[in-house]
Short mmCIF file of C-alpha atoms in Angstrom, two decimals:
data_model
loop_
_atom_site.label_atom_id
_atom_site.label_comp_id
_atom_site.label_asym_id
_atom_site.label_seq_id
_atom_site.Cartn_x
_atom_site.Cartn_y
_atom_site.Cartn_z
CA MET A 19 116.02 141.62 83.91
CA PRO A 20 114.32 144.89 82.90
CA LEU A 21 111.36 145.00 80.58
CA LEU A 22 111.58 146.95 77.31
CA GLY A 23 109.03 149.63 76.50
CA VAL A 24 109.18 150.86 72.90
CA ASN A 25 108.13 154.42 72.14
CA ILE A 26 106.66 154.72 68.62
CA ASP A 27 106.18 158.51 68.57
CA HIS A 28 108.75 159.17 65.87
CA VAL A 29 107.11 156.82 63.41
CA ALA A 30 104.21 159.24 63.70
CA THR A 31 106.66 162.15 63.33
CA ILE A 32 107.62 160.86 59.87
CA ARG A 33 103.95 160.47 58.93
CA GLN A 34 103.03 163.96 60.12
CA ALA A 35 105.92 165.50 58.16
CA ARG A 36 103.82 164.93 55.02
CA ARG A 37 100.45 164.78 56.79
CA THR A 38 99.65 161.53 55.04
CA ASN A 39 98.72 158.08 56.35
CA GLU A 40 102.13 156.39 56.27
CA PRO A 41 104.11 155.08 57.98
CA ASP A 42 101.37 153.99 60.36
CA PRO A 43 102.60 153.85 63.98
CA ILE A 44 100.10 151.08 64.65
CA HIS A 45 101.98 148.88 62.18
CA ALA A 46 105.18 149.76 64.06
CA ALA A 47 103.55 148.83 67.37
CA VAL A 48 102.64 145.39 66.04
CA LEU A 49 106.18 144.81 64.73
CA ALA A 50 107.62 145.99 68.04
CA GLU A 51 105.45 143.47 69.84
CA ILE A 52 106.62 140.69 67.51
CA GLY A 53 110.21 141.82 68.12
CA GLY A 54 109.83 141.34 71.86
CA ALA A 55 108.63 144.68 73.23
CA ASP A 56 107.02 144.29 76.64
CA SER A 57 105.01 147.49 76.29
CA ILE A 58 104.26 150.23 73.78
CA THR A 59 104.60 153.92 74.68
CA VAL A 60 102.83 156.77 72.92
CA HIS A 61 102.98 160.45 73.90
CA LEU A 62 99.81 162.31 73.01
CA ARG A 63 101.02 165.90 73.05
CA GLU A 64 98.63 168.79 73.36
CA ASP A 65 99.80 170.15 69.98
CA ARG A 66 99.43 166.69 68.32
CA ARG A 67 102.81 167.05 66.64
CA HIS A 68 103.16 163.30 66.15
CA ILE A 69 100.81 160.81 67.84
CA GLN A 70 97.13 161.49 67.07
CA ASP A 71 94.00 160.57 69.01
CA ARG A 72 93.21 157.69 66.64
CA ASP A 73 96.68 156.22 67.26
CA VAL A 74 96.06 156.04 71.00
CA ARG A 75 92.68 154.42 70.47
CA LEU A 76 93.94 151.86 67.94
CA VAL A 77 97.11 150.90 69.80
CA ARG A 78 94.92 150.20 72.84
CA GLU A 79 92.58 148.02 70.76
CA ILE A 80 95.20 146.09 68.79
CA CYS A 81 98.23 145.48 70.99
CA ARG A 82 98.33 142.63 73.47
CA VAL A 83 101.22 144.04 75.50
CA GLY A 84 100.82 146.88 77.97
CA ILE A 85 100.14 150.41 76.72
CA ASN A 86 101.90 153.36 78.37
CA LEU A 87 100.41 156.76 77.56
CA GLU A 88 102.74 159.69 78.16
CA MET A 89 100.85 162.94 78.73
CA ALA A 90 101.04 166.37 80.27
CA VAL A 91 99.00 167.25 83.33
CA SER A 92 96.17 168.42 81.08
CA ASP A 93 92.40 168.28 81.52
CA GLU A 94 91.87 167.51 77.83
CA ILE A 95 94.38 164.64 77.67
CA THR A 96 93.19 163.31 81.02
CA ARG A 97 89.68 162.97 79.58
CA ILE A 98 91.11 160.98 76.66
CA ALA A 99 93.07 158.73 79.01
CA LEU A 100 89.95 158.06 81.07
CA ASN A 101 88.13 157.07 77.89
CA VAL A 102 90.89 154.89 76.39
CA LEU A 103 92.09 153.37 79.70
CA PRO A 104 95.76 152.59 78.95
CA ASP A 105 97.51 150.21 81.30
CA GLN A 106 99.75 153.02 82.51
CA VAL A 107 99.93 156.79 82.24
CA THR A 108 103.28 158.51 82.63
CA LEU A 109 102.90 162.18 83.49
CA VAL A 110 105.56 164.32 81.83
CA PRO A 111 106.34 168.04 81.53
CA GLU A 112 105.51 169.52 78.15
CA ARG A 113 106.49 172.74 76.38
CA ARG A 114 105.28 173.61 72.88
CA GLU A 115 108.68 174.87 71.69
CA GLU A 116 110.78 171.89 72.84
CA VAL A 117 112.03 169.32 70.34
CA THR A 118 111.69 166.52 72.88
CA THR A 119 111.03 166.35 76.61
CA GLU A 120 113.82 168.39 78.18
CA GLY A 121 113.62 167.42 81.83
CA GLY A 122 111.61 165.82 84.57
CA LEU A 123 108.29 166.85 86.04
CA ASP A 124 108.57 169.34 88.91
CA VAL A 125 106.46 167.48 91.44
CA LYS A 126 107.34 169.81 94.31
CA THR A 127 106.15 172.98 92.58
CA HIS A 128 103.03 171.52 90.98
CA PHE A 129 102.12 169.01 93.68
CA ALA A 130 98.43 169.97 94.07
CA ARG A 131 97.72 170.00 90.33
CA ILE A 132 99.51 166.71 89.79
CA ARG A 133 97.67 165.13 92.72
CA GLN A 134 94.32 166.04 91.16
CA CYS A 135 95.30 164.37 87.89
CA VAL A 136 96.77 161.32 89.64
CA ASP A 137 93.61 160.85 91.70
CA GLN A 138 91.44 160.90 88.55
CA LEU A 139 93.59 158.38 86.72
CA GLN A 140 94.06 156.02 89.65
CA GLY A 141 90.35 156.23 90.39
CA ALA A 142 89.79 154.71 86.95
CA GLY A 143 92.20 151.87 87.68
CA ILE A 144 95.10 153.26 85.61
CA THR A 145 98.63 152.77 86.92
CA VAL A 146 100.39 156.14 87.19
CA SER A 147 104.10 156.88 86.80
CA LEU A 148 105.85 160.25 87.03
CA PHE A 149 108.74 161.17 84.73
CA ILE A 150 111.22 162.94 87.01
CA ASP A 151 114.88 163.87 87.24
CA PRO A 152 117.21 161.80 89.47
CA ASP A 153 116.47 164.15 92.37
CA LEU A 154 115.77 162.54 95.73
CA SER A 155 113.45 165.34 96.85
CA GLN A 156 111.30 164.90 93.72
CA ILE A 157 111.16 161.16 94.31
CA GLU A 158 110.07 161.75 97.89
CA ARG A 159 107.20 163.98 96.73
CA ALA A 160 106.23 161.37 94.14
CA ARG A 161 105.91 158.82 96.93
CA GLU A 162 103.61 161.17 98.82
CA LEU A 163 101.27 161.11 95.81
CA LYS A 164 101.02 157.31 96.20
CA VAL A 165 101.79 156.68 92.53
CA THR A 166 102.90 153.20 91.54
CA ALA A 167 106.06 154.15 89.66
CA VAL A 168 108.57 156.79 88.70
CA GLU A 169 110.49 156.96 85.44
CA ILE A 170 113.91 158.47 86.09
CA HIS A 171 115.07 160.84 83.35
CA THR A 172 118.34 159.50 81.90
CA GLY A 173 118.97 162.42 79.55
CA ALA A 174 121.91 163.96 81.45
CA TYR A 175 123.66 160.57 81.43
CA ALA A 176 122.95 160.10 77.72
CA ASP A 177 124.21 163.60 76.86
CA ALA A 178 127.38 163.50 78.98
CA LYS A 179 130.52 163.92 76.85
CA THR A 180 133.47 163.06 79.08
CA GLN A 181 134.00 159.84 80.98
CA ARG A 182 134.06 161.81 84.24
CA ASP A 183 130.66 163.37 83.50
CA ILE A 184 129.27 160.01 82.42
CA GLU A 185 130.29 158.49 85.75
CA ILE A 186 128.84 161.41 87.71
CA GLN A 187 125.49 161.12 85.96
CA TYR A 188 125.48 157.34 86.22
CA ASP A 189 126.05 157.53 89.98
CA LYS A 190 123.11 159.95 90.26
CA LEU A 191 120.88 157.49 88.41
CA ARG A 192 122.00 154.59 90.56
CA GLU A 193 121.45 156.55 93.77
CA ALA A 194 118.03 157.77 92.62
CA GLY A 195 117.04 154.26 91.61
CA GLN A 196 118.06 152.84 94.97
CA PHE A 197 116.14 155.58 96.77
CA ALA A 198 113.01 155.08 94.64
CA THR A 199 112.85 151.34 95.23
CA ALA A 200 113.46 151.90 98.95
CA GLN A 201 110.39 154.15 98.90
CA GLY A 202 108.34 151.28 97.44
CA LEU A 203 108.14 152.78 93.96
CA ARG A 204 108.43 150.79 90.76
CA LEU A 205 111.57 151.98 88.97
CA ASN A 206 111.47 152.81 85.27
CA MET A 207 114.12 154.73 83.34
CA GLY A 208 114.31 156.40 79.96
CA HIS A 209 115.27 159.25 77.62
CA GLY A 210 118.24 159.33 75.27
CA LEU A 211 119.07 155.66 75.74
CA THR A 212 120.77 154.03 72.76
CA TYR A 213 122.29 150.73 71.69
CA ARG A 214 125.64 152.09 72.91
CA ASN A 215 124.74 153.32 76.38
CA VAL A 216 121.79 151.19 77.52
CA ARG A 217 123.66 148.21 78.92
CA ARG A 218 124.89 149.95 82.09
CA ILE A 219 121.44 151.36 82.79
CA ALA A 220 119.91 147.90 82.41
CA GLU A 221 122.35 146.68 85.07
CA ILE A 222 121.15 149.15 87.72
CA GLN A 223 119.58 147.15 90.52
CA GLY A 224 115.82 147.34 90.70
CA VAL A 225 115.10 148.72 87.21
CA TYR A 226 111.70 147.41 86.16
CA GLU A 227 111.40 148.84 82.65
CA LEU A 228 113.42 150.90 80.19
CA ASN A 229 111.53 153.11 77.73
CA ILE A 230 113.35 153.72 74.45
CA GLY A 231 112.15 155.33 71.24
CA HIS A 232 114.38 157.44 69.01
CA SER A 233 117.35 155.06 68.88
CA ILE A 234 115.14 152.11 67.96
CA ILE A 235 113.32 154.11 65.27
CA SER A 236 116.68 155.24 63.84
CA GLN A 237 117.95 151.66 63.70
CA ALA A 238 114.67 150.47 62.20
CA VAL A 239 115.13 152.79 59.21
CA LEU A 240 118.21 150.72 58.33
CA VAL A 241 117.39 147.18 59.43
CA GLY A 242 113.61 147.02 59.92
CA PHE A 243 111.46 147.51 62.98
CA GLU A 244 111.19 143.97 64.27
CA ARG A 245 114.96 143.41 64.08
CA ALA A 246 115.71 146.78 65.69
CA VAL A 247 113.48 145.96 68.67
CA ARG A 248 114.92 142.46 68.96
CA GLU A 249 118.49 143.81 69.04
CA MET A 250 117.61 146.28 71.80
CA LYS A 251 115.77 143.59 73.73
CA GLN A 252 118.91 141.46 73.74
CA LEU A 253 120.93 144.33 75.24
CA VAL A 254 118.33 145.17 77.87
CA THR A 255 117.89 141.61 79.05
CA LEU A 256 121.65 141.07 79.32
#
């Protein structure tokens, strides 16, 4: 039975569109918790396009569930993480011009730089996860860093248009998940998951947590945040 992590970034996106103080993502985090979220995810981007520093600090202070901070391998954001001490940090790739995270972290290419960041975070007692594509060689390098978890990027599965492509991408996720757990890594998955496609991902053996944001925020606009989280929770927990 996977846990459900709720990403509240796009509540902050709406707020920042008018650069006002509403809707407050902290309010959304509380409602998500009431709705059954097992953790709250926030991505503090270097350009601060949505989540702000105060959001990270307040969500850490207010929420009783685990806090997952998504961040680039950045000295500035690492210093913030070491000050706030979230329960988990998920290291992700980040480009200023992207609309959302477009792919997994290239652990092989940036191994030394990632290791330095991982060592700092783990030295402070923070659990570290790496957001990576369903690529066995990337998973293997993640294991060498001695991180606790990997979050497998489900975007290609979510974006697949034909049933054949869906099955190909699903098989890749299942194989990557099996390999990750065999390596002793905690298995998380996320990106592009919706109320329509999440069920099969939740059924993959060994999945510890699913991280979902945009689809829940979209549903919440229509039915309210607590109900939207509760509906997703029911799908995830089968």
